[in-house]
GROMACS .gro file of C-alpha atoms in nm:
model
  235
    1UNK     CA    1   2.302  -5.859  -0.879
    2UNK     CA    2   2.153  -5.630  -0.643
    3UNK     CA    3   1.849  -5.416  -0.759
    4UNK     CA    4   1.657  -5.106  -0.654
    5UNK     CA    5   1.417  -5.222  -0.391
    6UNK     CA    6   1.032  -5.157  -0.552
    7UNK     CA    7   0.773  -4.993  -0.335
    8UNK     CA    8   0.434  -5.173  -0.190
    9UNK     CA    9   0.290  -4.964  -0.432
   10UNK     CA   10   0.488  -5.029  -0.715
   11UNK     CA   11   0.511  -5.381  -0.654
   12UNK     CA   12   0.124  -5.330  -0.706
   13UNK     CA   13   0.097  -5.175  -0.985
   14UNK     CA   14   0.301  -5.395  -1.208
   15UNK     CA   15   0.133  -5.748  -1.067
   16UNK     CA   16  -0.215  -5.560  -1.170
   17UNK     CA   17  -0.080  -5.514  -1.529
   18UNK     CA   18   0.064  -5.847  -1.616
   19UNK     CA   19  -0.159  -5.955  -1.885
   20UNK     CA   20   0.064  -6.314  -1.965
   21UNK     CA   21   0.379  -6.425  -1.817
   22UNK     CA   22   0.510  -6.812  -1.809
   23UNK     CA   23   0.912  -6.929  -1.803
   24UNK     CA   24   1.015  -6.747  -2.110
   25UNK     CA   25   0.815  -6.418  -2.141
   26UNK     CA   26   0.609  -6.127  -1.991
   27UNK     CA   27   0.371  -5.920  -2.130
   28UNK     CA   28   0.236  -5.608  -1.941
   29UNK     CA   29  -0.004  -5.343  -1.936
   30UNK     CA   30   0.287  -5.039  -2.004
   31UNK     CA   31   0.112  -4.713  -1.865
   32UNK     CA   32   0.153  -4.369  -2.013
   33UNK     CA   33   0.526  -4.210  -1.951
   34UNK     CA   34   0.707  -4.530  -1.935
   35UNK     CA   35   0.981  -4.575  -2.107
   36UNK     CA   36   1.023  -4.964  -2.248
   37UNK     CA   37   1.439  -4.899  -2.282
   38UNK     CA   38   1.670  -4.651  -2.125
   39UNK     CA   39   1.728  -4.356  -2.297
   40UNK     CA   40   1.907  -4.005  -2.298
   41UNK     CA   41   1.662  -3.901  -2.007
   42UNK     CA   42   1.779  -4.151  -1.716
   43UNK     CA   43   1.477  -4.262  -1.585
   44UNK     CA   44   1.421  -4.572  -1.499
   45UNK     CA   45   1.279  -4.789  -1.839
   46UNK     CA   46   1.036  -5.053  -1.764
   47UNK     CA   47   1.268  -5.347  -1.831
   48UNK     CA   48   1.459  -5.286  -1.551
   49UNK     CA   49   1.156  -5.203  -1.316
   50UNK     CA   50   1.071  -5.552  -1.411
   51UNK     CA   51   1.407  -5.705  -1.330
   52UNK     CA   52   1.322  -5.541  -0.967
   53UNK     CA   53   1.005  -5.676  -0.971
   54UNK     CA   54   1.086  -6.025  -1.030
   55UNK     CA   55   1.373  -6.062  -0.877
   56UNK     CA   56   1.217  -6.013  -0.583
   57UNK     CA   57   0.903  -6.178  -0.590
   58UNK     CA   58   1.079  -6.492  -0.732
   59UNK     CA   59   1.421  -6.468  -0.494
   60UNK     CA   60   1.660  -6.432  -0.738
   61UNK     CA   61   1.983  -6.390  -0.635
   62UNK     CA   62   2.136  -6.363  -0.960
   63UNK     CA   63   2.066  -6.103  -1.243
   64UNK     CA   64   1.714  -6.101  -1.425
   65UNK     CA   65   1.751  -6.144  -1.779
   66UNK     CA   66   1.459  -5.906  -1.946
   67UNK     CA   67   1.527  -5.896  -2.334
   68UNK     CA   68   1.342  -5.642  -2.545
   69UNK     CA   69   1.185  -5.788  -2.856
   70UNK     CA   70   0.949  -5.428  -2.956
   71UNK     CA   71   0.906  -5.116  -2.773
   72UNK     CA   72   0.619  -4.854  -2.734
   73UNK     CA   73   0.683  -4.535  -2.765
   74UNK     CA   74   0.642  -4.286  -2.421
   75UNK     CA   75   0.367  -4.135  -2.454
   76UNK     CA   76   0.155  -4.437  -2.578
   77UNK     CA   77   0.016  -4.740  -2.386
   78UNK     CA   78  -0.063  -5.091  -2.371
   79UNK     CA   79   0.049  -5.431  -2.423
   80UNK     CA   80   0.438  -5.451  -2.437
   81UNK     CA   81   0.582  -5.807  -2.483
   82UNK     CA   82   0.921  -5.913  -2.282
   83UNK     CA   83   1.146  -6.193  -2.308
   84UNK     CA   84   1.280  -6.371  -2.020
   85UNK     CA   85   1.497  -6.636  -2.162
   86UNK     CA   86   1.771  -6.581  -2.426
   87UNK     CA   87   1.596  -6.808  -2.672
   88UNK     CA   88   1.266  -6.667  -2.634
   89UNK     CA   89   1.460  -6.288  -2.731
   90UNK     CA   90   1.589  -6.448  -3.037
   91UNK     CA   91   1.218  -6.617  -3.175
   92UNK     CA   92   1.044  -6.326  -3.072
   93UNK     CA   93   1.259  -6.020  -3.259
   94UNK     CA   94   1.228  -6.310  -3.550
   95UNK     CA   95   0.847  -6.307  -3.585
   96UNK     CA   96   0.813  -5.882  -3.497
   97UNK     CA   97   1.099  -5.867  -3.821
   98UNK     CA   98   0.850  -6.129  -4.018
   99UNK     CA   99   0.483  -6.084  -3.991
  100UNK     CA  100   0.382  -6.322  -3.778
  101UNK     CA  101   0.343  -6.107  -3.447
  102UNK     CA  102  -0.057  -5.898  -3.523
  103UNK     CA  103  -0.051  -5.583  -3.336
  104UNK     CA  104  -0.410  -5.413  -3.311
  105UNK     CA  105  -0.441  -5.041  -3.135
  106UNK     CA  106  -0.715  -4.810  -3.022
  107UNK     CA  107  -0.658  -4.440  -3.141
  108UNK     CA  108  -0.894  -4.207  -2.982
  109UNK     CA  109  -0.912  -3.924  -3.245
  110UNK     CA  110  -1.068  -3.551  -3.281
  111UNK     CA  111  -1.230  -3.610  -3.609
  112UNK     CA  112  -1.394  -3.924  -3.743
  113UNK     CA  113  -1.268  -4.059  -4.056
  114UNK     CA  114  -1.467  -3.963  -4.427
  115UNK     CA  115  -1.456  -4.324  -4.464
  116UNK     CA  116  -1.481  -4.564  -4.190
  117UNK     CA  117  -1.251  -4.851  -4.282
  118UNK     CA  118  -0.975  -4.897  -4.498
  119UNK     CA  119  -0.575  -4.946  -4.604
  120UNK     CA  120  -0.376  -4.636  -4.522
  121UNK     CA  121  -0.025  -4.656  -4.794
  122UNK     CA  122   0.215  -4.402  -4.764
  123UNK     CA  123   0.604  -4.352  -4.773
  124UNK     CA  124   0.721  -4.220  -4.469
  125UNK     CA  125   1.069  -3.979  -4.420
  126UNK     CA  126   1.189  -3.969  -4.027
  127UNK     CA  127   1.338  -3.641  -3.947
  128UNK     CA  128   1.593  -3.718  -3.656
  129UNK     CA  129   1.644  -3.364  -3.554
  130UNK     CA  130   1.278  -3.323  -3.499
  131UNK     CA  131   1.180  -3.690  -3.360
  132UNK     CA  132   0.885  -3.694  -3.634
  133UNK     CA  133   0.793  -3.810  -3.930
  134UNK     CA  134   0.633  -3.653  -4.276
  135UNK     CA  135   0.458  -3.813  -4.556
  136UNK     CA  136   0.641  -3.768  -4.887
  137UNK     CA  137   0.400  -3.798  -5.236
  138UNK     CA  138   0.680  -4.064  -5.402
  139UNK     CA  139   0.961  -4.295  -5.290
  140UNK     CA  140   1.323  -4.129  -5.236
  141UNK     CA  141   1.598  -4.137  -5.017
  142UNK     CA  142   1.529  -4.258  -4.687
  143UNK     CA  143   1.141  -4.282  -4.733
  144UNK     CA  144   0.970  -4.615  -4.646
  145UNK     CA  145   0.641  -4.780  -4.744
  146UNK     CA  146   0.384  -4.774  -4.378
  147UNK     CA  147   0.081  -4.966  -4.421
  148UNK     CA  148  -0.220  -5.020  -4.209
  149UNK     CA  149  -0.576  -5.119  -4.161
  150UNK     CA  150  -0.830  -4.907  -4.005
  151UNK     CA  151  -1.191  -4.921  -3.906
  152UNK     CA  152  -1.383  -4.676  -3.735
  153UNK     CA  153  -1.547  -4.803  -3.417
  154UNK     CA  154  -1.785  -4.541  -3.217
  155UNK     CA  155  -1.797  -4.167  -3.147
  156UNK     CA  156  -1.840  -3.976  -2.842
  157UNK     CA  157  -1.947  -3.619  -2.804
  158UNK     CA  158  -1.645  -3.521  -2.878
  159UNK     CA  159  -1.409  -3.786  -3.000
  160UNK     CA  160  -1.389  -4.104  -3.226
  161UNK     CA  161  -1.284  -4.421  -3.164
  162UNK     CA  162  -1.076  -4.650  -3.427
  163UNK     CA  163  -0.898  -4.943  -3.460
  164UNK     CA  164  -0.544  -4.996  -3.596
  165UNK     CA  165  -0.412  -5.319  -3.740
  166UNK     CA  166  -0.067  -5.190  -3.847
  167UNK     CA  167   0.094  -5.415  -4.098
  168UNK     CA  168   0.452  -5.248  -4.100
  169UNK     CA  169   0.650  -5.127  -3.831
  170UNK     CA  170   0.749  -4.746  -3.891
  171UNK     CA  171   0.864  -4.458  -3.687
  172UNK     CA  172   0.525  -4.258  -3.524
  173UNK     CA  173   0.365  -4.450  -3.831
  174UNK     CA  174  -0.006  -4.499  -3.640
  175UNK     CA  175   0.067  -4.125  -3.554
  176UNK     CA  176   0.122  -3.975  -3.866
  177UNK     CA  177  -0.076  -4.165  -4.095
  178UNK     CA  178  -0.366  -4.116  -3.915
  179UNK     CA  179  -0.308  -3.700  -3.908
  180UNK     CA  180  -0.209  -3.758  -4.231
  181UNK     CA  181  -0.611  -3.826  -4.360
  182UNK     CA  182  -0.757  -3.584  -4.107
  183UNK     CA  183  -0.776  -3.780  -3.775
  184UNK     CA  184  -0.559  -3.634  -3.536
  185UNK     CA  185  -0.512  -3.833  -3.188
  186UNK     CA  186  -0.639  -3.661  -2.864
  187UNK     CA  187  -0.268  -3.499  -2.672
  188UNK     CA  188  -0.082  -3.557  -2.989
  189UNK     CA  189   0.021  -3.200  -3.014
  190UNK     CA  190   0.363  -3.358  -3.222
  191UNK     CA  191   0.111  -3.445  -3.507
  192UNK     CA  192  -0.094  -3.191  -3.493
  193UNK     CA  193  -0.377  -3.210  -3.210
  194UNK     CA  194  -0.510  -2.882  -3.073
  195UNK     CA  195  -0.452  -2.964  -2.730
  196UNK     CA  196  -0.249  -3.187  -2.479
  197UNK     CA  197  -0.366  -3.449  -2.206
  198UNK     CA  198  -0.384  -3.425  -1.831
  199UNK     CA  199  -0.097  -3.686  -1.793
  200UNK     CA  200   0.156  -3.591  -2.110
  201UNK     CA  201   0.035  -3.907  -2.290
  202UNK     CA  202  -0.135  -3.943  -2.643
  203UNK     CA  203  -0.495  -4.152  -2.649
  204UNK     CA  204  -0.269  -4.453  -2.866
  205UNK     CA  205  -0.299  -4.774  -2.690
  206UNK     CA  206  -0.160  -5.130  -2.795
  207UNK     CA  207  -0.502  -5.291  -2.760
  208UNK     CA  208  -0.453  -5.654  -2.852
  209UNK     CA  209  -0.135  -5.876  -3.007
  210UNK     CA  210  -0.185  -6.177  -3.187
  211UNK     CA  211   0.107  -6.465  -3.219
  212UNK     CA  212   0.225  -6.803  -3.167
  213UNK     CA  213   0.402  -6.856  -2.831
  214UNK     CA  214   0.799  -6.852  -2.978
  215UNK     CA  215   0.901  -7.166  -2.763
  216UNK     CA  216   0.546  -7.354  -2.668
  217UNK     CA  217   0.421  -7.289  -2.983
  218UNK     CA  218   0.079  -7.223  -2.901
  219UNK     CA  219  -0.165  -6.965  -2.985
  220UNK     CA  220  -0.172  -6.624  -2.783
  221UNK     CA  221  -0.437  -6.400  -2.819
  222UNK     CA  222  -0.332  -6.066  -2.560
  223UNK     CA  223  -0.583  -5.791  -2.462
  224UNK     CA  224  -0.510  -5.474  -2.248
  225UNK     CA  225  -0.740  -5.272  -2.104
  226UNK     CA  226  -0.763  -4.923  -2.190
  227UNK     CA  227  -0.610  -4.634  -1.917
  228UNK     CA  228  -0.862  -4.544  -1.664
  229UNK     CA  229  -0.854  -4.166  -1.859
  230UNK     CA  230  -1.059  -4.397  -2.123
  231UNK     CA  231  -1.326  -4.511  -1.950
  232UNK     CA  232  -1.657  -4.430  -2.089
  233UNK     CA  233  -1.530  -4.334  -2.401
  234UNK     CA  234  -1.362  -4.696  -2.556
  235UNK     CA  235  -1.533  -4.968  -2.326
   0.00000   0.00000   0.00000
């Protein structure tokens, strides 16, 4: 298998954002505008920027096997597990299906929460045409329960920091829950943000997973550091 040859630069960039790798997976630091999977747009995803990357670092003549177990969405960032082994794939899309995989995120928001920590229910509808979704009052058809944690963290001038422990997995769920009570996340003009960021993006980053290694079986505790846009504001 012959893949696209990676630039000094690029090369670079993705052995600065490996936050974990060993024999059967990768996790990295995914930056703003990536896209995890290929998609209707063409560009290169990150899975197969990977495949470059490690293919040539480690020799590998054959093909790179890079399995997807969760995805990010574009605009967002942070840490963005990969499988590199077959069996890891299969353990790993178990536990994100379960709840044994704890995903924490940083939201950078315009206005700071009435309340600064609590359990956000709602039943979510996900409008295809649109790419969104809207908070119905009651469940009906094609509506599904989103739940997550939140605490408030710190405030800026200007913006507010919180964190996200999001207990189900929904479409734009972090995104439109959070609107949903008032807190609208800096450059998410989609949900309702007054302006856009610099670079596209939305100030949603996959701070910090939580799980049991799928084939060592050990504890994993992941952190990513926040973009560079961030700093001063989250650390």
């Amino acid at each position: 298998m012959i893949y696209r040859e990676l630039s000094e630069e690029e090369k670079a960039s993705v052995r600065e954002r490996i936050l974990y790798e060993d024999n059967h997976i990768l996790i990295i630091n995914k930056k703003v505008g990536e896209i995890v999977q290929g998609d209707k747009t063409g560009d290169e995803c990150l899975a197969e920027t990977l495949k470059a990357f490690v293919a040539d670092r480690d020799g590998k003549p054959g093909q790179v096997f890079m399995g997807i177990p969760h995805r990010l969405d574009r605009p967002v960032s942070g840490a963005t597990i990969f499988a590199k082994t077959s069996k890891a794939l299969e353990r790993l899309c178990e536990m994100f299906r379960g709840d044994s995989v704890h995903k924490f995120y940083w939201a950078l928001c315009c206005e700071k929460p009435s309340v600064e920590e609590g359990l956000l229910e709602n039943w979510l509808v996900r409008n295809e045409k649109q790419n969104k979704s809207f908070i119905t009052k009651a469940e009906g058809a094609g509506a599904k329960l989103a739940r997550l944690k939140y605490k408030f963290l710190r405030s800026t001038e200007r913006y507010h920091l919180l964190e996200v422990e999001l207990l189900t997995g929904r479409h734009h769920q972090i995104r439109c829950q959070l609107a949903g009570m008032g807190c609208h996340i800096k450059g998410d003009l989609k949900y309702g943000a007054p302006r856009s960021n610099p670079d596209g993006g939305i100030c949603l980053h996959a701070r910090r997973i939580e799980f049991v290694h799928p084939v060592k079986k050990t504890p994993l505790v992941i952190e990513a550091p926040v973009p560079a846009s961030w700093k001063g504001v989250a650390e």
